[in-house]
Amino acid sequence: MSDYKFIAGDKKWWRQAVVYQIYPRSFADLNGDGIGDLAGMIDRVPYLKSLSIDAVWLSPFYPSELADGGYDVADYRNVDPRIGTLEEFDKLIEELHKVNIRVFVDIVPNHSSDQHEWFQAALKAGRGSPERDRYIFHDGIGENGDIRPSELVSHFGPTGWTRVTEPDGTPGQWYLHLFAPEQPDFNWDNQEVRDDFIKTLRFWSDRGVDGFRIDVAHALTKDFSDGLPARSTMDIDPTKPDGSDPLFDRDEVHEIYRQWRKVFNEYNPPRVAVAEASAPAHRLGAYASEETLGQAFNFDLLHADWNTKRFKHLISNSMKRAEKSGSSNTWVLSNHDVVRHPTRYGLPDKTDLVKWYISEGKSAPLDAKQGIDRARASTMLILALPGSTYLYQGEELGLFEVADTPREAMQDPQWFRNPGKARSRDGCRIPLPWATNQSALGGSSFGFGPGGSHLPMPADFGKYSVAANEADTNSVLNLYRTAIGMRKGLQCAEEIKFIFNWNRSVLHFARPNGWQSFTNFGKSPVKLPKGKVLLSSQPLVGNQVPGETTVWLQA
Ligand code: BGC
C-alpha cells in the first residue's frame, strides 16, 4: 500500500479545483484487451499533469459484470481484474500524488451488482432472512404472488421489480431496483449495510484516496410506510419537493452523510466528497454542507441552451445557493451520462437529443464549428467562475458525441431496456483517440491500445486525437492546457460581480482581483472592453471579440 503523502497546499483545495473525470474502460489500454486499465492510466500520468488539473475522479473500476458500465459493483473493495490490481491502484495514487494530482473514487451506495456476495447470499437464504434484509424484498400481489408489488418503473425500463426463484425452485419474492435488474437496491435501514460502506470509505481513504463522488446520493433512504410507490423513478415527485417523496431526497439521508463526514474528518487532510444528487435546487445545499458531503454537482448547465440570460440566471442562482450552504459552486458541461457539449451546442436549439440519437444523428443538422466555438467559450467561462470545475475525459480534445455506433456493439442498458425511447450513453463513452493513425499501436484504436477498443471508434477519430491536438497550436487541447494553467495563478476569493453591457449577448463579470471574463454569446463581433487580454477562446479581430467567444482580461 502506498504511503500517503500529504500534497502541500490549502486544506480547502477542493473548493476551487479542476477535477478531470476518467471513465476507466475508455481512457487508455496498456494490456491490449480492448478495455482501458490502471496501467494505461499510470502510463498517461504525464498527460494528466500536462492538463494542470488538481484531481482526477475515477468512475467505477471495481469487479463488475458490466450490466451498467461498472455502476453495478460486485466487490466494493477490489479492482476488476480486467482493469488491474490493488497494487497497480496504489502505484497510480503514488504517481498522481507525485505530480500533485489528487484522486476521487466513485462510491455506488444505492445498489450493488446482483453478483455481489450479499445478493447471492440473499437469494440462497430465502424469505425473511437477515441476508434478504440487506436489500428490499417484497412479496408479490395475488394468490400466487405473481403480480409485481407495485407499478414502479425503473430508470432503465419497464419495471423496478424483479422476481426471484426461491432456494426450493419455486417462483418467489420480488426485489426492488431503481436501475437495471442487475442492480438491486440496498436497504439503508439495515445496520450492516451502513457499517459496510464505512468500511469501504476507510479502505480507500487508507490507501490514500483524497475524495469520493457519491453516486445517486439522493436515493439511499426510502420510506414505504404509505405504500409502495407506483410511478417512474426518473425524477423526484414534483408535488413533493420537500423531503417527503418516498424514494428520493429524504431528510434522513443526511444522517448517513453526517456519519461519513466524521470518517472523512478522521484523516489528514480530511477526505472530501461530491454528491450526485437529483434534488430540487433549494435542497442541494444539505448535501453540500460542511457537516455532510461538502459539495454537490450542479447540473444546470447540462440542460441549458446557449443563451446569455439563461447562463446568467443559472450562475447567479448557483452563487446564492453556495453562499447559503457555505459550500463552493460546481460547474459541469459534460459527463459519462449526457450528450457531449460540443454536440449539444452544435445542434439547433431544442433538438430532441433522444430522437437525434435514435436517428443516428440524422434528425437534425450538426453545425460542428458552432458546437466547438461555443464549447471553447463555455469552458473558459466556467473556469473563470468561483468554485470547482468538473471536466469529462475527451472534452479537452473537442470530441463530439458518436451517434452512429453500430447497434450490435452497444453496451448501455438504458438503450436495450427502453427500445425506441432512450439514447445510448455509449456515444460519450467511446475510447479516447491518442494517435492520428488508426493502427498506431497495431490495433485499430488510434493509440488507445494494441488490441482494438471495446466500443468501435469512428474512422475520423484521428483528427481529434491527442497527437493531432498537440500538433495544432490553436487546438482545443492547447486552449484547455493554457486556460487551466493560467487559472491557477488567478484564483482569488469566491466572488463575482456582473458588469453591465448594453449588448444583451454579452456576459461579463469580474473577480475581486480584477480578473474578468467576457463572453460574446451572439454571432456578431462586439467591442473588446478595456483591460489587458490574458486569453481568448478565438483569435481577436483588432479590438473586436468575435461571435461565440470568451476573453479573459485583467483590469
Ligand atoms: C451514474 C450512471 C449510472 C447510475 C446508476 C448514475 O448516476 O452516473 O452512469 O447508470 O447512476 O448507478
Coordinates of C-alpha atoms and ligand atoms in Angstrom, one line a residue:
M1 CA 0.0 0.0 0.0
S2 CA 1.3 3.4 -0.9
D3 CA 2.5 5.6 2.0
Y4 CA 0.0 8.5 1.7
K5 CA 1.8 11.8 1.4
F6 CA 0.0 15.0 2.1
I7 CA 0.1 17.2 -1.0
A8 CA 1.3 20.6 0.1
G9 CA -1.4 23.3 -0.1
D10 CA -4.6 24.5 1.2
K11 CA -6.9 22.1 3.1
K12 CA -9.7 23.7 1.2
W13 CA -8.2 22.8 -2.2
W14 CA -11.4 21.2 -3.4
R15 CA -13.4 24.4 -3.2
Q16 CA -11.8 25.8 -6.4
A17 CA -10.4 22.7 -8.1
V18 CA -10.4 21.4 -11.6
V19 CA -11.3 17.8 -11.5
Y20 CA -10.9 15.5 -14.6
Q21 CA -13.3 12.5 -14.8
I22 CA -11.7 9.4 -16.1
Y23 CA -14.0 6.7 -17.4
P24 CA -11.5 3.9 -16.8
R25 CA -12.6 1.4 -19.5
S26 CA -12.2 4.1 -22.2
F27 CA -9.1 6.0 -21.2
A28 CA -6.0 4.0 -22.2
D29 CA -5.5 0.3 -22.6
L30 CA -2.0 -1.0 -21.9
N31 CA -2.5 -4.7 -21.8
G32 CA -4.3 -4.9 -25.2
D33 CA -7.6 -6.4 -24.2
G34 CA -9.6 -3.5 -25.6
I35 CA -10.5 -2.3 -22.1
G36 CA -8.8 0.7 -20.5
D37 CA -6.8 -0.2 -17.4
L38 CA -4.9 1.2 -14.4
A39 CA -1.6 0.5 -16.2
G40 CA -2.8 2.7 -19.0
M41 CA -3.6 5.5 -16.6
I42 CA -0.2 5.2 -15.0
D43 CA 1.4 5.4 -18.4
R44 CA -0.6 8.6 -19.1
V45 CA 0.2 10.4 -15.8
P46 CA 2.5 12.9 -17.8
Y47 CA -0.5 13.7 -20.0
L48 CA -2.7 14.3 -16.9
K49 CA 0.0 16.5 -15.5
S50 CA 0.1 18.5 -18.7
L51 CA -3.5 19.5 -18.2
S52 CA -2.7 21.3 -14.9
I53 CA -5.7 19.6 -13.3
D54 CA -6.0 19.4 -9.5
A55 CA -7.6 16.0 -9.3
V56 CA -8.9 13.0 -11.2
W57 CA -12.2 11.3 -10.5
L58 CA -12.2 7.6 -11.5
S59 CA -15.6 6.2 -12.5
P60 CA -16.0 2.6 -11.1
F61 CA -13.1 0.3 -11.7
Y62 CA -14.4 -2.4 -9.3
P63 CA -15.2 -6.0 -10.2
S64 CA -18.4 -5.9 -12.1
E65 CA -20.5 -7.8 -14.7
L66 CA -20.8 -4.5 -16.5
A67 CA -24.5 -4.6 -16.7
D68 CA -24.3 -0.8 -16.3
G69 CA -20.8 0.2 -17.3
G70 CA -19.3 -0.7 -13.8
Y71 CA -22.1 1.1 -11.8
D72 CA -23.1 -2.5 -10.8
V73 CA -20.4 -3.2 -8.2
A74 CA -19.7 -6.8 -7.2
D75 CA -17.0 -6.0 -4.7
Y76 CA -16.5 -2.5 -3.3
R77 CA -13.0 -3.1 -2.1
N78 CA -11.2 -4.5 -5.1
V79 CA -10.2 -3.8 -8.7
D80 CA -11.8 -5.5 -11.7
P81 CA -9.0 -7.9 -12.9
R82 CA -9.6 -6.6 -16.5
I83 CA -8.6 -3.2 -15.2
G84 CA -5.8 -4.1 -12.9
T85 CA -4.8 -4.9 -9.3
L86 CA -4.8 -3.2 -6.0
E87 CA -1.1 -2.9 -6.2
E88 CA -1.5 -1.0 -9.5
F89 CA -4.1 1.2 -7.9
D90 CA -1.6 2.1 -5.1
K91 CA 1.0 2.8 -7.8
L92 CA -1.4 5.1 -9.7
I93 CA -2.1 7.1 -6.5
E94 CA 1.5 7.4 -5.8
E95 CA 2.4 8.6 -9.3
L96 CA -0.5 11.0 -9.3
H97 CA 0.4 12.4 -5.9
K98 CA 4.0 12.9 -7.0
V99 CA 2.7 15.4 -9.6
N100 CA 0.2 17.0 -7.2
I101 CA -2.9 15.4 -8.6
R102 CA -5.4 14.2 -6.1
V103 CA -7.8 11.2 -6.6
F104 CA -11.5 10.8 -6.2
V105 CA -13.1 7.4 -6.5
D106 CA -16.8 6.7 -7.2
I107 CA -18.9 5.2 -4.4
V108 CA -22.1 3.5 -5.5
P109 CA -24.2 3.1 -2.4
N110 CA -27.7 2.9 -3.7
H111 CA -27.4 -0.6 -5.2
S112 CA -24.9 -3.3 -5.7
S113 CA -24.5 -5.8 -8.6
D114 CA -26.6 -8.9 -8.4
Q115 CA -23.3 -10.7 -8.4
H116 CA -22.3 -9.2 -5.1
E117 CA -21.8 -11.9 -2.4
W118 CA -24.5 -10.4 -0.3
F119 CA -27.1 -10.5 -3.0
Q120 CA -26.2 -14.1 -3.9
A121 CA -26.5 -14.9 -0.2
A122 CA -29.9 -13.2 -0.1
L123 CA -31.1 -15.4 -2.9
K124 CA -30.0 -18.6 -1.2
A125 CA -31.2 -17.7 2.3
G126 CA -34.8 -17.2 1.4
R127 CA -37.8 -15.1 2.7
G128 CA -37.5 -13.3 6.0
S129 CA -33.8 -14.0 6.4
P130 CA -31.2 -11.4 7.7
E131 CA -29.5 -11.8 4.3
R132 CA -32.6 -10.6 2.5
D133 CA -33.0 -7.7 4.8
R134 CA -29.9 -6.1 3.3
Y135 CA -31.9 -5.5 0.1
I136 CA -35.5 -4.6 -0.5
F137 CA -37.6 -7.7 -1.0
H138 CA -41.4 -7.8 -1.1
D139 CA -44.0 -10.5 -1.7
G140 CA -45.9 -10.1 -5.0
I141 CA -49.6 -9.5 -5.2
G142 CA -52.3 -12.1 -5.9
E143 CA -52.9 -15.6 -4.8
N144 CA -49.5 -16.8 -6.1
G145 CA -47.7 -13.6 -5.6
D146 CA -47.0 -13.4 -9.3
I147 CA -48.1 -9.8 -9.8
R148 CA -45.3 -7.3 -9.0
P149 CA -45.6 -5.5 -5.7
S150 CA -46.2 -2.1 -7.4
E151 CA -46.3 -0.4 -10.8
L152 CA -42.8 1.1 -10.2
V153 CA -40.9 1.9 -13.5
S154 CA -37.1 1.8 -13.2
H155 CA -34.7 4.3 -14.8
F156 CA -33.8 1.7 -17.3
G157 CA -37.1 0.3 -18.3
P158 CA -40.5 -1.1 -17.7
T159 CA -40.3 -2.3 -14.1
G160 CA -38.4 -1.6 -10.9
W161 CA -39.2 -5.1 -9.5
T162 CA -37.8 -8.5 -10.5
R163 CA -39.0 -11.8 -9.2
V164 CA -36.5 -14.4 -7.8
T165 CA -36.6 -18.1 -7.7
E166 CA -36.6 -19.4 -4.1
P167 CA -34.0 -22.0 -3.0
D168 CA -36.6 -24.7 -3.4
G169 CA -37.1 -23.8 -7.1
T170 CA -40.5 -22.1 -6.8
P171 CA -41.1 -18.6 -8.0
G172 CA -40.7 -16.3 -5.1
Q173 CA -40.3 -12.8 -3.8
W174 CA -39.6 -9.6 -5.8
Y175 CA -36.7 -7.2 -5.2
L176 CA -36.6 -3.5 -5.9
H177 CA -34.1 -1.9 -8.4
L178 CA -34.3 1.7 -9.3
F179 CA -31.9 0.9 -12.2
A180 CA -31.3 -2.4 -14.1
P181 CA -32.4 -5.8 -12.6
E182 CA -28.7 -6.5 -12.2
Q183 CA -28.6 -3.6 -9.7
P184 CA -30.6 -4.5 -6.6
D185 CA -31.2 -1.6 -4.2
F186 CA -29.7 -1.8 -0.7
N187 CA -31.9 -1.4 2.4
W188 CA -30.3 1.5 4.2
D189 CA -32.3 0.8 7.3
N190 CA -30.1 -2.2 7.7
Q191 CA -27.1 -1.5 10.1
E192 CA -24.8 -4.0 8.3
V193 CA -25.2 -2.0 5.1
R194 CA -24.3 1.2 6.8
D195 CA -21.3 -0.4 8.5
D196 CA -20.0 -1.9 5.3
F197 CA -19.9 1.4 3.5
I198 CA -18.0 2.9 6.3
K199 CA -15.5 0.1 5.9
T200 CA -15.3 0.9 2.2
L201 CA -14.7 4.6 2.8
R202 CA -11.9 3.7 5.2
F203 CA -10.5 1.1 2.9
W204 CA -9.9 3.6 0.1
S205 CA -9.0 6.5 2.4
D206 CA -6.3 4.4 4.0
R207 CA -4.9 3.8 0.5
G208 CA -4.6 7.5 0.0
V209 CA -7.7 8.3 -1.9
D210 CA -8.4 12.1 -1.4
G211 CA -12.1 12.2 -2.2
F212 CA -15.3 10.4 -3.2
R213 CA -18.0 11.0 -5.8
I214 CA -21.3 9.7 -4.4
D215 CA -23.5 8.1 -7.0
V216 CA -27.3 8.7 -6.8
A217 CA -26.7 10.3 -3.4
H218 CA -30.3 11.3 -3.0
A219 CA -31.8 7.8 -3.2
L220 CA -30.4 5.8 -0.3
T221 CA -33.1 6.2 2.3
K222 CA -36.7 5.2 1.3
D223 CA -39.9 5.3 3.2
F224 CA -42.7 3.0 2.1
S225 CA -44.9 3.5 5.2
D226 CA -47.6 4.9 2.9
G227 CA -47.4 2.0 0.5
L228 CA -45.1 1.1 -2.3
P229 CA -44.6 3.8 -5.0
A230 CA -46.2 3.1 -8.3
R231 CA -44.6 5.5 -10.8
S232 CA -41.5 6.2 -12.8
T233 CA -38.2 6.6 -10.9
M234 CA -36.8 9.0 -13.4
D235 CA -37.5 12.1 -11.3
I236 CA -38.5 13.2 -7.8
D237 CA -42.3 13.5 -7.4
P238 CA -42.8 17.2 -8.3
T239 CA -45.6 17.6 -5.8
K240 CA -43.1 16.5 -3.0
P241 CA -40.1 18.8 -3.3
D242 CA -39.8 19.0 0.5
G243 CA -38.2 15.7 1.6
S244 CA -41.5 13.8 1.7
D245 CA -41.0 11.8 -1.6
P246 CA -40.9 8.2 -0.6
L247 CA -38.0 7.4 -2.9
F248 CA -35.8 10.4 -3.2
D249 CA -34.1 13.2 -1.2
R250 CA -35.5 12.3 2.2
D251 CA -34.1 14.2 5.1
E252 CA -33.0 11.0 6.8
V253 CA -30.3 10.5 4.1
H254 CA -28.2 13.2 5.7
E255 CA -27.8 11.2 8.9
I256 CA -25.8 8.8 6.7
Y257 CA -23.7 11.6 5.3
R258 CA -23.1 13.2 8.7
Q259 CA -21.7 9.9 9.8
W260 CA -19.5 9.7 6.7
R261 CA -18.3 13.2 7.4
K262 CA -17.0 12.1 10.8
V263 CA -15.0 9.4 9.0
F264 CA -13.6 11.8 6.4
N265 CA -12.5 14.1 9.2
E266 CA -10.5 11.4 10.9
Y267 CA -8.0 11.8 8.1
N268 CA -5.4 14.5 7.5
P269 CA -6.2 16.2 5.2
P270 CA -9.9 15.4 5.7
R271 CA -11.3 13.4 2.8
V272 CA -13.7 15.3 0.6
A273 CA -16.8 14.3 -1.3
V274 CA -19.2 15.4 -4.0
A275 CA -22.8 14.3 -4.3
E276 CA -24.5 13.3 -7.5
A277 CA -28.0 14.2 -6.3
S278 CA -31.0 15.0 -8.4
A279 CA -32.7 17.0 -5.8
P280 CA -34.6 20.3 -6.2
A281 CA -32.1 23.2 -6.3
H282 CA -33.1 24.6 -2.9
R283 CA -32.3 21.2 -1.3
L284 CA -28.9 20.7 -2.8
G285 CA -27.2 22.7 0.0
A286 CA -28.0 20.0 2.5
Y287 CA -25.7 17.6 0.6
A288 CA -23.0 20.2 0.3
S289 CA -22.7 21.4 3.8
E290 CA -19.6 21.0 5.9
E291 CA -21.4 18.5 8.1
T292 CA -22.3 16.3 5.2
L293 CA -20.6 15.7 1.9
G294 CA -19.2 19.2 1.3
Q295 CA -20.1 19.6 -2.4
A296 CA -22.9 18.7 -4.7
F297 CA -22.9 18.7 -8.5
N298 CA -24.8 21.5 -10.1
F299 CA -26.1 20.0 -13.4
D300 CA -28.0 23.1 -14.5
L301 CA -25.6 23.8 -17.4
L302 CA -26.1 20.3 -18.8
H303 CA -29.6 21.3 -19.8
A304 CA -29.1 25.0 -20.6
D305 CA -29.3 26.3 -24.2
W306 CA -26.6 28.7 -25.3
N307 CA -28.2 31.8 -24.1
T308 CA -26.8 34.8 -22.2
K309 CA -29.9 35.3 -20.0
R310 CA -30.1 31.6 -19.1
F311 CA -26.4 31.3 -18.2
K312 CA -26.5 34.5 -16.1
H313 CA -29.6 33.3 -14.3
L314 CA -28.2 29.9 -13.5
I315 CA -24.9 31.3 -12.4
S316 CA -26.5 33.8 -10.1
N317 CA -28.7 31.2 -8.5
S318 CA -25.8 28.8 -8.0
M319 CA -23.7 31.6 -6.4
K320 CA -26.6 32.3 -4.0
R321 CA -27.1 28.7 -3.1
A322 CA -23.4 28.2 -2.5
E323 CA -23.3 31.2 -0.2
K324 CA -26.2 29.9 1.8
S325 CA -24.8 26.4 2.3
G326 CA -21.3 27.6 2.8
S327 CA -20.1 25.2 0.1
S328 CA -18.4 26.1 -3.2
N329 CA -20.0 26.0 -6.6
T330 CA -19.6 23.2 -9.0
W331 CA -19.7 23.6 -12.8
V332 CA -20.2 20.7 -15.2
L333 CA -20.7 20.8 -19.0
S334 CA -20.3 17.0 -19.8
N335 CA -20.0 13.7 -18.1
H336 CA -20.4 10.0 -18.9
D337 CA -24.2 10.2 -18.8
V338 CA -25.0 13.1 -21.2
V339 CA -24.5 14.1 -24.8
R340 CA -21.1 15.8 -25.1
H341 CA -21.5 19.6 -25.0
P342 CA -19.9 20.4 -28.5
T343 CA -22.7 18.3 -29.9
R344 CA -25.4 19.9 -27.8
Y345 CA -24.2 23.4 -28.8
G346 CA -23.8 22.4 -32.5
L347 CA -27.4 21.2 -32.8
P348 CA -30.4 23.6 -33.3
D349 CA -31.9 24.8 -30.0
K350 CA -34.5 22.5 -28.5
T351 CA -33.3 19.5 -30.6
D352 CA -34.7 16.3 -29.1
L353 CA -31.5 14.6 -28.2
V354 CA -33.1 11.1 -27.9
K355 CA -34.7 11.4 -31.3
W356 CA -31.4 12.7 -32.7
Y357 CA -29.5 9.8 -31.3
I358 CA -32.1 7.2 -32.4
S359 CA -31.9 8.6 -36.0
E360 CA -28.1 8.1 -35.8
G361 CA -27.6 11.8 -35.9
K362 CA -29.8 12.4 -39.0
S363 CA -32.9 14.1 -37.5
A364 CA -31.1 17.5 -37.1
P365 CA -28.1 19.1 -38.7
L366 CA -25.0 19.4 -36.6
D367 CA -23.0 22.6 -37.1
A368 CA -19.6 21.4 -35.9
K369 CA -17.9 24.8 -36.0
Q370 CA -20.6 26.4 -33.9
G371 CA -20.5 23.5 -31.5
I372 CA -16.8 23.7 -30.9
D373 CA -16.7 27.6 -30.8
R374 CA -19.4 27.6 -28.1
A375 CA -17.7 24.7 -26.3
R376 CA -14.4 26.6 -26.1
A377 CA -16.1 29.7 -25.0
S378 CA -18.2 28.0 -22.3
T379 CA -15.2 26.1 -20.9
M380 CA -13.4 29.4 -20.4
L381 CA -16.5 30.9 -18.9
I382 CA -16.9 28.2 -16.3
L383 CA -13.2 28.1 -15.5
A384 CA -13.4 31.8 -14.6
L385 CA -16.2 31.2 -12.1
P386 CA -15.6 30.7 -8.4
G387 CA -15.9 27.0 -7.4
S388 CA -14.8 23.7 -8.9
T389 CA -15.0 22.7 -12.5
Y390 CA -15.6 19.0 -13.3
L391 CA -14.3 18.1 -16.8
Y392 CA -15.0 14.8 -18.6
Q393 CA -12.3 12.9 -20.5
G394 CA -12.2 13.8 -24.2
E395 CA -13.8 17.2 -23.9
E396 CA -10.2 18.6 -23.9
L397 CA -9.8 17.0 -27.3
G398 CA -13.0 18.6 -28.7
L399 CA -14.7 15.2 -29.0
F400 CA -18.3 15.1 -30.2
E401 CA -21.0 12.6 -29.3
V402 CA -20.9 9.5 -31.5
A403 CA -24.5 8.7 -32.6
D404 CA -23.8 6.0 -35.2
T405 CA -22.1 3.3 -33.2
P406 CA -23.2 0.0 -34.8
R407 CA -26.3 -1.0 -32.8
E408 CA -24.9 -4.5 -32.2
A409 CA -21.9 -3.0 -30.4
M410 CA -23.9 -1.1 -27.9
Q411 CA -23.4 -1.7 -24.2
D412 CA -25.7 0.7 -22.3
P413 CA -28.7 -0.9 -20.5
Q414 CA -30.6 2.4 -20.9
W415 CA -30.6 1.6 -24.7
F416 CA -31.5 -2.1 -24.5
R417 CA -34.2 -1.8 -21.9
N418 CA -36.1 1.2 -23.4
P419 CA -36.3 0.4 -27.1
G420 CA -37.1 3.5 -29.1
K421 CA -37.3 5.7 -26.0
A422 CA -33.8 6.4 -24.8
R423 CA -30.4 7.2 -26.2
S424 CA -27.4 5.1 -25.5
R425 CA -24.8 6.7 -23.3
D426 CA -22.2 4.7 -25.3
G427 CA -22.0 7.8 -27.6
C428 CA -20.0 9.7 -25.0
R429 CA -18.0 6.7 -23.7
I430 CA -16.1 5.8 -26.9
P431 CA -12.4 5.3 -26.0
L432 CA -10.0 8.2 -26.3
P433 CA -8.0 8.6 -29.5
W434 CA -4.3 9.2 -28.7
A435 CA -2.8 8.8 -32.1
T436 CA -3.7 10.3 -35.5
N437 CA -3.0 7.0 -37.2
Q438 CA -5.7 4.3 -36.6
S439 CA -3.3 1.5 -36.4
A440 CA -0.6 3.3 -34.4
L441 CA -0.3 0.5 -31.9
G442 CA -1.1 -2.3 -34.4
G443 CA -4.7 -2.4 -33.4
S444 CA -7.5 -0.1 -34.8
S445 CA -7.8 2.1 -31.9
F446 CA -5.9 5.3 -32.7
G447 CA -3.4 4.5 -29.9
F448 CA -5.9 3.7 -27.2
G449 CA -4.4 0.2 -27.0
P450 CA -2.8 -2.5 -29.1
G451 CA -5.9 -4.8 -29.0
G452 CA -8.6 -2.6 -30.5
S453 CA -11.3 -1.0 -28.4
H454 CA -14.3 -2.3 -26.5
L455 CA -16.6 0.2 -28.4
P456 CA -15.8 0.9 -32.1
M457 CA -14.1 4.2 -32.8
P458 CA -15.3 6.3 -35.8
A459 CA -13.0 6.4 -38.8
D460 CA -12.4 10.1 -38.4
F461 CA -11.4 9.9 -34.7
G462 CA -7.7 10.5 -35.5
K463 CA -8.4 14.2 -36.2
Y464 CA -9.4 14.6 -32.5
S465 CA -6.5 12.6 -31.2
V466 CA -4.1 13.9 -28.6
A467 CA -1.4 13.8 -31.2
A468 CA -3.4 15.9 -33.7
N469 CA -4.4 18.4 -31.0
E470 CA -0.8 18.7 -29.9
A471 CA 0.3 19.5 -33.4
D472 CA -2.1 22.4 -33.7
T473 CA -1.3 25.5 -31.5
N474 CA -4.9 26.6 -31.7
S475 CA -6.4 23.2 -30.7
V476 CA -8.9 22.6 -28.0
L477 CA -6.3 20.7 -26.0
N478 CA -3.9 23.6 -26.1
L479 CA -6.7 26.0 -25.0
Y480 CA -7.5 23.8 -22.1
R481 CA -3.9 23.4 -21.0
T482 CA -3.3 27.2 -21.2
A483 CA -6.6 28.1 -19.5
I484 CA -6.4 25.7 -16.7
G485 CA -2.7 26.5 -16.0
M486 CA -3.4 30.3 -16.1
R487 CA -6.5 29.9 -13.8
K488 CA -4.3 28.6 -11.0
G489 CA -2.4 31.9 -10.8
L490 CA -5.7 33.9 -11.0
Q491 CA -7.6 32.3 -8.2
C492 CA -8.9 34.6 -5.5
A493 CA -11.9 35.0 -3.2
E494 CA -15.1 33.1 -4.3
E495 CA -17.0 36.1 -5.5
I496 CA -18.1 37.7 -8.8
K497 CA -19.6 41.0 -9.9
F498 CA -21.5 41.1 -13.1
I499 CA -20.5 44.1 -15.3
F500 CA -23.4 45.7 -17.2
N501 CA -23.2 45.7 -21.0
W502 CA -25.7 47.3 -23.4
N503 CA -25.4 44.3 -25.7
R504 CA -27.7 41.6 -24.5
S505 CA -25.5 38.9 -26.0
V506 CA -22.7 39.7 -23.6
L507 CA -22.0 38.1 -20.2
H508 CA -19.2 40.0 -18.4
F509 CA -18.1 39.5 -14.8
A510 CA -15.1 40.3 -12.6
R511 CA -13.4 38.5 -9.8
P512 CA -12.2 40.5 -6.8
N513 CA -8.6 40.6 -8.1
G514 CA -9.6 42.3 -11.3
W515 CA -9.7 39.1 -13.4
Q516 CA -12.5 39.5 -15.9
S517 CA -14.3 37.0 -18.1
F518 CA -16.2 38.4 -21.1
T519 CA -18.4 36.1 -23.3
N520 CA -20.0 37.1 -26.5
F521 CA -22.9 34.7 -26.9
G522 CA -24.0 36.3 -30.2
K523 CA -22.8 35.6 -33.7
S524 CA -21.7 39.2 -34.5
P525 CA -18.4 40.7 -33.1
V526 CA -18.6 43.1 -30.2
K527 CA -16.2 45.7 -28.9
L528 CA -13.5 44.4 -26.6
P529 CA -13.7 46.1 -23.2
K530 CA -10.7 47.8 -21.5
G531 CA -8.1 45.7 -19.8
K532 CA -5.1 43.5 -20.6
V533 CA -6.1 40.5 -22.7
L534 CA -4.9 37.3 -20.9
L535 CA -6.5 34.6 -23.2
S536 CA -9.2 34.3 -25.8
S537 CA -11.1 31.2 -27.0
Q538 CA -10.8 32.6 -30.6
P539 CA -8.3 35.0 -32.1
L540 CA -9.5 38.6 -31.6
V541 CA -10.0 40.7 -34.7
G542 CA -8.5 44.1 -33.9
N543 CA -10.4 45.3 -30.9
Q544 CA -13.4 43.1 -31.7
V545 CA -14.4 40.0 -29.8
P546 CA -15.7 37.5 -32.5
G547 CA -19.0 35.7 -32.1
E548 CA -19.3 32.9 -29.6
T549 CA -16.0 33.7 -27.9
T550 CA -14.8 34.2 -24.3
V551 CA -12.0 36.5 -23.4
W552 CA -10.2 36.8 -20.1
L553 CA -8.8 40.2 -19.2
Q554 CA -7.0 41.8 -16.3
A555 CA -8.5 45.1 -15.4
Ligands
BGC1 C1 -24.4 7.2 -12.9 C2 -24.9 6.4 -14.1 C3 -25.4 5.1 -13.6 C4 -26.5 5.3 -12.5 C5 -26.7 4.1 -11.7 C6 -25.7 7.5 -12.2 O1 -25.8 8.5 -11.5 O2 -23.7 8.4 -13.2 O3 -23.9 6.2 -15.0 O4 -26.0 4.4 -14.6 O5 -26.0 6.3 -11.5 O6 -25.6 3.8 -10.9

